[in-house]
Amino acid sequence: MPELPEVETTLRGIKEYVEKQQIIKVVIRKRTLRWPIDLEMESHLQNATVLQVTRRAKYLLFSTDKGTFIFHLGMTGRIGILNKPLPPKKHDHVDILFANKLILRFTDARRFGAFLWTAENVYNHYLIKSLGIEPLSVQFSGRYLKKISENKNIAIKRFIMDSKKVVGVGNIYAAEALFLANIHPLTPVKNLSLTQLTKLVKTIKVVLKNAIITGGTTLKDYLNHEGKKGYFYLHLKVYGRAGKPCVKCGHILTKLCIANRSTVYCKACQTLL
DNA sequence: CAGAATACCTGCGGGC
DNA sequence: TGCCCGCAGGTATTCT
């Protein structure tokens, strides 16, 4: 999926079209996403007005006058805004029709995504409540990482990808940030100094911000709300570059598997502590 | 308890 | 051309 920059790009792209708009109709063609879609979803959303769209981690939160609906894009999810009712394709699972005639269409081939409803405060929702801090917030600092990593043996790559610690750092950007910070992805977190963790936090923020600016990373599936690609893939230094030379030192980049996710790094630039 | 493995699902590219 | 394998941006749940 979409990692955080792709979700943020989607948010910015759709916000103006759906906020303050009343929902006229909801069409659900496939209910079996990561969790089955609430059988009452259509009636919950009928005539509801979207007040605001925000993002928490990789969840898109649509607050309405009746409650909040939530989209998660999983690995292959996408939200598009249509200005006319195009015939649905195979993986177009949800359409939300608005009073302004626009249609929000959710597409997701692998169906790891989610479409949820809560009438309560969305921040009390069990999936949202337990999330770690936002990576672009001031709370996310080297000091914070140092504090929560004392005596922990877990590999730094897994650690920064753990959404209970910090949200929104996915496989691509984790690899990129570790490379920029010269940290080997398998380094046990307890071995990293405050200085190194501070540098890592900085590179995570830079990578995420740059990816947002360039509209996210398109590898194969990801397209923004207008069906356009993101261009951060042009900036990738290690992800998808195994066997090619390191942009810093020329060493051939190595690929390994951490927690079943492929990881590319430079043996010369990223030393194991 | 921490940390690792598994599960969900479809599509695509590469090798034969 | 077609089949089989491995791999893909996530993350809750189950295991050791």
GROMACS .gro file of C-alpha atoms (C1' of nucleotides) in nm:
model
  305
    1MET     CA    1   0.000   0.000   0.000
    2PRO     CA    2   0.039   0.316   0.031
    3GLU     CA    3   0.263   0.410   0.314
    4LEU     CA    4   0.204   0.729   0.508
    5PRO     CA    5   0.304   0.971   0.229
    6GLU     CA    6   0.064   0.803  -0.012
    7VAL     CA    7  -0.218   0.823   0.242
    8GLU     CA    8  -0.137   1.187   0.310
    9THR     CA    9  -0.132   1.259  -0.063
   10THR     CA   10  -0.472   1.093  -0.097
   11LEU     CA   11  -0.607   1.296   0.195
   12ARG     CA   12  -0.491   1.626   0.047
   13GLY     CA   13  -0.630   1.531  -0.291
   14ILE     CA   14  -0.981   1.435  -0.184
   15LYS     CA   15  -1.041   1.673   0.106
   16GLU     CA   16  -1.188   1.962  -0.090
   17TYR     CA   17  -1.427   1.740  -0.282
   18VAL     CA   18  -1.594   1.561   0.007
   19GLU     CA   19  -1.587   1.798   0.302
   20LYS     CA   20  -1.923   1.965   0.375
   21GLN     CA   21  -2.089   1.729   0.127
   22GLN     CA   22  -2.392   1.522   0.202
   23ILE     CA   23  -2.390   1.154   0.114
   24ILE     CA   24  -2.676   1.058  -0.114
   25LYS     CA   25  -2.605   0.691  -0.157
   26VAL     CA   26  -2.352   0.421  -0.077
   27VAL     CA   27  -2.293   0.122  -0.302
   28ILE     CA   28  -2.097  -0.170  -0.163
   29ARG     CA   29  -2.014  -0.446  -0.408
   30LYS     CA   30  -1.783  -0.654  -0.194
   31ARG     CA   31  -1.810  -0.660   0.183
   32THR     CA   32  -1.521  -0.894   0.260
   33LEU     CA   33  -1.230  -0.659   0.310
   34ARG     CA   34  -0.982  -0.710   0.592
   35TRP     CA   35  -1.285  -0.702   0.819
   36PRO     CA   36  -1.635  -0.750   0.684
   37ILE     CA   37  -1.803  -0.417   0.619
   38ASP     CA   38  -2.072  -0.336   0.877
   39LEU     CA   39  -2.407  -0.458   0.746
   40GLU     CA   40  -2.557  -0.129   0.860
   41MET     CA   41  -2.296   0.083   0.679
   42GLU     CA   42  -2.535   0.199   0.407
   43SER     CA   43  -2.793   0.315   0.658
   44HIS     CA   44  -2.529   0.476   0.881
   45LEU     CA   45  -2.404   0.685   0.591
   46GLN     CA   46  -2.736   0.762   0.425
   47ASN     CA   47  -2.785   1.139   0.427
   48ALA     CA   48  -2.487   1.193   0.655
   49THR     CA   49  -2.277   1.500   0.586
   50VAL     CA   50  -1.900   1.474   0.586
   51LEU     CA   51  -1.765   1.741   0.817
   52GLN     CA   52  -1.392   1.685   0.795
   53VAL     CA   53  -1.139   1.438   0.661
   54THR     CA   54  -0.823   1.379   0.861
   55ARG     CA   55  -0.546   1.122   0.885
   56ARG     CA   56  -0.424   0.921   1.184
   57ALA     CA   57  -0.136   0.687   1.101
   58LYS     CA   58  -0.244   0.532   0.770
   59TYR     CA   59  -0.614   0.558   0.851
   60LEU     CA   60  -0.833   0.816   0.679
   61LEU     CA   61  -1.099   0.945   0.917
   62PHE     CA   62  -1.418   1.091   0.771
   63SER     CA   63  -1.612   1.259   1.047
   64THR     CA   64  -1.982   1.313   0.976
   65ASP     CA   65  -2.278   1.449   1.169
   66LYS     CA   66  -2.375   1.090   1.252
   67GLY     CA   67  -2.042   0.928   1.334
   68THR     CA   68  -1.710   0.856   1.168
   69PHE     CA   69  -1.625   0.626   0.882
   70ILE     CA   70  -1.271   0.508   0.835
   71PHE     CA   71  -1.077   0.387   0.532
   72HIS     CA   72  -0.749   0.200   0.542
   73LEU     CA   73  -0.582   0.133   0.208
   74GLY     CA   74  -0.399  -0.185   0.306
   75MET     CA   75  -0.138  -0.282   0.046
   76THR     CA   76  -0.320  -0.205  -0.277
   77GLY     CA   77  -0.605   0.024  -0.178
   78ARG     CA   78  -0.682   0.345  -0.357
   79ILE     CA   79  -0.943   0.618  -0.334
   80GLY     CA   80  -1.046   0.799  -0.647
   81ILE     CA   81  -1.287   1.087  -0.707
   82LEU     CA   82  -1.507   1.042  -1.013
   83ASN     CA   83  -1.709   1.322  -1.170
   84LYS     CA   84  -1.936   1.081  -1.353
   85PRO     CA   85  -2.055   0.726  -1.277
   86LEU     CA   86  -1.804   0.508  -1.460
   87PRO     CA   87  -1.885   0.136  -1.474
   88PRO     CA   88  -1.715  -0.042  -1.184
   89LYS     CA   89  -1.416  -0.261  -1.252
   90LYS     CA   90  -1.333  -0.587  -1.081
   91HIS     CA   91  -1.183  -0.444  -0.762
   92ASP     CA   92  -1.397  -0.132  -0.723
   93HIS     CA   93  -1.560  -0.237  -0.398
   94VAL     CA   94  -1.722   0.080  -0.263
   95ASP     CA   95  -1.879   0.392  -0.415
   96ILE     CA   96  -1.996   0.685  -0.205
   97LEU     CA   97  -2.216   0.927  -0.399
   98PHE     CA   98  -2.232   1.287  -0.282
   99ALA     CA   99  -2.481   1.569  -0.332
  100ASN     CA  100  -2.227   1.755  -0.550
  101LYS     CA  101  -2.249   1.461  -0.797
  102LEU     CA  102  -1.896   1.347  -0.722
  103ILE     CA  103  -1.831   0.985  -0.635
  104LEU     CA  104  -1.567   0.854  -0.397
  105ARG     CA  105  -1.460   0.513  -0.523
  106PHE     CA  106  -1.256   0.268  -0.315
  107THR     CA  107  -1.054   0.014  -0.512
  108ASP     CA  108  -0.845  -0.261  -0.355
  109ALA     CA  109  -0.724  -0.572  -0.539
  110ARG     CA  110  -0.585  -0.759  -0.239
  111ARG     CA  111  -0.856  -0.647   0.002
  112PHE     CA  112  -0.619  -0.589   0.293
  113GLY     CA  113  -0.784  -0.252   0.328
  114ALA     CA  114  -1.073  -0.164   0.556
  115PHE     CA  115  -1.394   0.039   0.561
  116LEU     CA  116  -1.517   0.086   0.916
  117TRP     CA  117  -1.780   0.277   1.106
  118THR     CA  118  -1.797   0.411   1.458
  119ALA     CA  119  -2.063   0.626   1.618
  120GLU     CA  120  -1.834   0.694   1.914
  121ASN     CA  121  -1.530   0.920   1.937
  122VAL     CA  122  -1.308   0.774   1.667
  123TYR     CA  123  -0.998   0.811   1.884
  124ASN     CA  124  -1.150   0.558   2.119
  125HIS     CA  125  -1.187   0.305   1.838
  126TYR     CA  126  -0.985  -0.002   1.927
  127LEU     CA  127  -0.770   0.019   1.613
  128ILE     CA  128  -0.697   0.389   1.656
  129LYS     CA  129  -0.661   0.402   2.033
  130SER     CA  130  -0.350   0.187   2.057
  131LEU     CA  131  -0.151   0.360   1.784
  132GLY     CA  132   0.190   0.508   1.858
  133ILE     CA  133   0.290   0.868   1.794
  134GLU     CA  134   0.293   1.039   1.455
  135PRO     CA  135   0.634   1.037   1.285
  136LEU     CA  136   0.612   1.400   1.178
  137SER     CA  137   0.517   1.523   1.525
  138VAL     CA  138   0.759   1.695   1.762
  139GLN     CA  139   0.711   1.413   2.013
  140PHE     CA  140   0.889   1.179   1.774
  141SER     CA  141   1.250   1.241   1.869
  142GLY     CA  142   1.576   1.059   1.930
  143ARG     CA  143   1.512   1.093   2.301
  144TYR     CA  144   1.174   0.925   2.266
  145LEU     CA  145   1.327   0.632   2.075
  146LYS     CA  146   1.609   0.604   2.326
  147LYS     CA  147   1.367   0.594   2.615
  148ILE     CA  148   1.150   0.316   2.472
  149SER     CA  149   1.440   0.108   2.338
  150GLU     CA  150   1.638   0.049   2.659
  151ASN     CA  151   1.745  -0.317   2.686
  152LYS     CA  152   1.558  -0.412   2.371
  153ASN     CA  153   1.719  -0.655   2.132
  154ILE     CA  154   1.479  -0.611   1.845
  155ALA     CA  155   1.627  -0.509   1.509
  156ILE     CA  156   1.600  -0.136   1.450
  157LYS     CA  157   1.410  -0.185   1.124
  158ARG     CA  158   1.137  -0.386   1.294
  159PHE     CA  159   1.134  -0.139   1.579
  160ILE     CA  160   1.063   0.168   1.368
  161MET     CA  161   0.802  -0.025   1.171
  162ASP     CA  162   0.612  -0.116   1.490
  163SER     CA  163   0.301   0.101   1.490
  164LYS     CA  164   0.275   0.078   1.868
  165LYS     CA  165   0.598   0.280   1.882
  166VAL     CA  166   0.563   0.516   1.589
  167VAL     CA  167   0.311   0.497   1.308
  168GLY     CA  168   0.345   0.539   0.937
  169VAL     CA  169   0.695   0.406   0.873
  170GLY     CA  170   0.651   0.131   0.616
  171ASN     CA  171   0.893  -0.096   0.438
  172ILE     CA  172   1.013   0.146   0.172
  173TYR     CA  173   1.075   0.445   0.392
  174ALA     CA  174   1.224   0.241   0.675
  175ALA     CA  175   1.491   0.110   0.438
  176GLU     CA  176   1.554   0.455   0.293
  177ALA     CA  177   1.581   0.627   0.631
  178LEU     CA  178   1.819   0.363   0.771
  179PHE     CA  179   2.042   0.406   0.468
  180LEU     CA  180   2.051   0.783   0.504
  181ALA     CA  181   2.133   0.747   0.874
  182ASN     CA  182   2.408   0.487   0.804
  183ILE     CA  183   2.242   0.234   1.033
  184HIS     CA  184   2.238  -0.139   0.957
  185PRO     CA  185   1.876  -0.259   0.958
  186LEU     CA  186   1.955  -0.553   1.187
  187THR     CA  187   2.121  -0.347   1.461
  188PRO     CA  188   1.964  -0.426   1.799
  189VAL     CA  189   1.802  -0.101   1.913
  190LYS     CA  190   1.975  -0.104   2.250
  191ASN     CA  191   2.310  -0.071   2.072
  192LEU     CA  192   2.222   0.260   1.915
  193SER     CA  193   2.334   0.584   2.076
  194LEU     CA  194   2.113   0.885   2.132
  195THR     CA  195   2.306   1.059   1.856
  196GLN     CA  196   2.235   0.781   1.609
  197LEU     CA  197   1.868   0.762   1.704
  198THR     CA  198   1.837   1.137   1.669
  199LYS     CA  199   1.990   1.115   1.324
  200LEU     CA  200   1.752   0.833   1.233
  201VAL     CA  201   1.449   1.031   1.345
  202LYS     CA  202   1.571   1.317   1.131
  203THR     CA  203   1.613   1.097   0.823
  204ILE     CA  204   1.270   0.938   0.874
  205LYS     CA  205   1.111   1.283   0.880
  206VAL     CA  206   1.305   1.401   0.577
  207VAL     CA  207   1.219   1.093   0.375
  208LEU     CA  208   0.849   1.109   0.463
  209LYS     CA  209   0.826   1.482   0.395
  210ASN     CA  210   1.004   1.455   0.062
  211ALA     CA  211   0.782   1.165  -0.038
  212ILE     CA  212   0.472   1.370   0.045
  213ILE     CA  213   0.604   1.661  -0.162
  214THR     CA  214   0.659   1.437  -0.465
  215GLY     CA  215   0.320   1.272  -0.430
  216GLY     CA  216   0.430   0.942  -0.277
  217THR     CA  217   0.599   0.638  -0.427
  218THR     CA  218   0.451   0.443  -0.714
  219LEU     CA  219   0.595   0.095  -0.758
  220LYS     CA  220   0.313  -0.066  -0.946
  221ASP     CA  221  -0.030  -0.018  -0.792
  222TYR     CA  222  -0.028   0.312  -0.617
  223LEU     CA  223  -0.209   0.596  -0.787
  224ASN     CA  224  -0.342   0.910  -0.627
  225HIS     CA  225  -0.704   1.026  -0.628
  226GLU     CA  226  -0.667   1.144  -0.988
  227GLY     CA  227  -0.518   0.812  -1.098
  228LYS     CA  228  -0.174   0.965  -1.123
  229LYS     CA  229   0.159   0.824  -1.009
  230GLY     CA  230   0.375   0.948  -0.723
  231TYR     CA  231   0.730   1.037  -0.812
  232PHE     CA  232   0.928   0.958  -0.500
  233TYR     CA  233   1.040   0.631  -0.658
  234LEU     CA  234   1.284   0.843  -0.855
  235HIS     CA  235   1.450   0.933  -0.524
  236LEU     CA  236   1.482   0.582  -0.381
  237LYS     CA  237   1.842   0.510  -0.281
  238VAL     CA  238   1.819   0.147  -0.167
  239TYR     CA  239   1.463   0.015  -0.192
  240GLY     CA  240   1.437  -0.201  -0.504
  241ARG     CA  241   1.805  -0.146  -0.585
  242ALA     CA  242   1.962  -0.470  -0.460
  243GLY     CA  243   2.259  -0.567  -0.675
  244LYS     CA  244   2.309  -0.211  -0.791
  245PRO     CA  245   2.583   0.020  -0.667
  246CYS     CA  246   2.540   0.230  -0.354
  247VAL     CA  247   2.488   0.593  -0.445
  248LYS     CA  248   2.729   0.698  -0.170
  249CYS     CA  249   3.021   0.456  -0.204
  250GLY     CA  250   2.964   0.236  -0.507
  251HIS     CA  251   2.949  -0.092  -0.312
  252ILE     CA  252   2.692  -0.339  -0.443
  253LEU     CA  253   2.375  -0.316  -0.233
  254THR     CA  254   2.270  -0.626  -0.038
  255LYS     CA  255   1.923  -0.768   0.007
  256LEU     CA  256   1.807  -0.954   0.314
  257CYS     CA  257   1.481  -1.054   0.472
  258ILE     CA  258   1.371  -0.906   0.804
  259ALA     CA  259   1.037  -1.017   0.943
  260ASN     CA  260   0.943  -1.145   0.600
  261ARG     CA  261   0.999  -0.807   0.442
  262SER     CA  262   1.276  -0.753   0.192
  263THR     CA  263   1.534  -0.504   0.301
  264VAL     CA  264   1.811  -0.351   0.096
  265TYR     CA  265   2.114  -0.187   0.248
  266CYS     CA  266   2.479  -0.106   0.189
  267LYS     CA  267   2.726  -0.328   0.375
  268ALA     CA  268   2.991  -0.059   0.357
  269CYS     CA  269   2.785   0.243   0.465
  270GLN     CA  270   2.556   0.073   0.716
  271THR     CA  271   2.763  -0.108   0.976
  272LEU     CA  272   2.620  -0.354   1.226
  273LEU     CA  273   2.681  -0.258   1.587
  274DC     C1'  274   0.664  -1.063   2.840
  275DA     C1'  275   0.927  -0.985   2.394
  276DG     C1'  276   0.979  -1.121   1.962
  277DA     C1'  277   0.875  -1.418   1.575
  278DA     C1'  278   0.563  -1.640   1.264
  279DT     C1'  279   0.125  -1.656   1.041
  280DA     C1'  280  -0.272  -1.506   0.820
  281DC     C1'  281  -0.558  -1.244   0.507
  282DC     C1'  282  -0.590  -1.182  -0.091
  283DT     C1'  283  -0.484  -1.096  -0.584
  284DG     C1'  284  -0.170  -0.987  -0.959
  285DC     C1'  285   0.250  -0.982  -1.186
  286DG     C1'  286   0.703  -1.098  -1.360
  287DG     C1'  287   1.049  -1.446  -1.428
  288DG     C1'  288   1.195  -1.914  -1.517
  289DC     C1'  289   1.109  -2.327  -1.749
  290DT     C1'  290   0.186  -1.977  -2.472
  291DG     C1'  291   0.109  -2.148  -2.014
  292DC     C1'  292   0.206  -2.314  -1.557
  293DC     C1'  293   0.439  -2.262  -1.115
  294DC     C1'  294   0.692  -1.999  -0.792
  295DG     C1'  295   0.814  -1.605  -0.538
  296DC     C1'  296   0.724  -1.156  -0.436
  297DA     C1'  297   0.455  -0.711  -0.338
  298DG     C1'  298   0.351  -0.078  -0.029
  299DG     C1'  299   0.022  -0.358   0.593
  300DT     C1'  300  -0.077  -0.515   1.032
  301DA     C1'  301  -0.387  -0.785   1.364
  302DT     C1'  302  -0.362  -1.220   1.552
  303DT     C1'  303  -0.154  -1.628   1.702
  304DC     C1'  304   0.262  -1.876   1.822
  305DT     C1'  305   0.696  -1.976   2.099
   0.00000   0.00000   0.00000
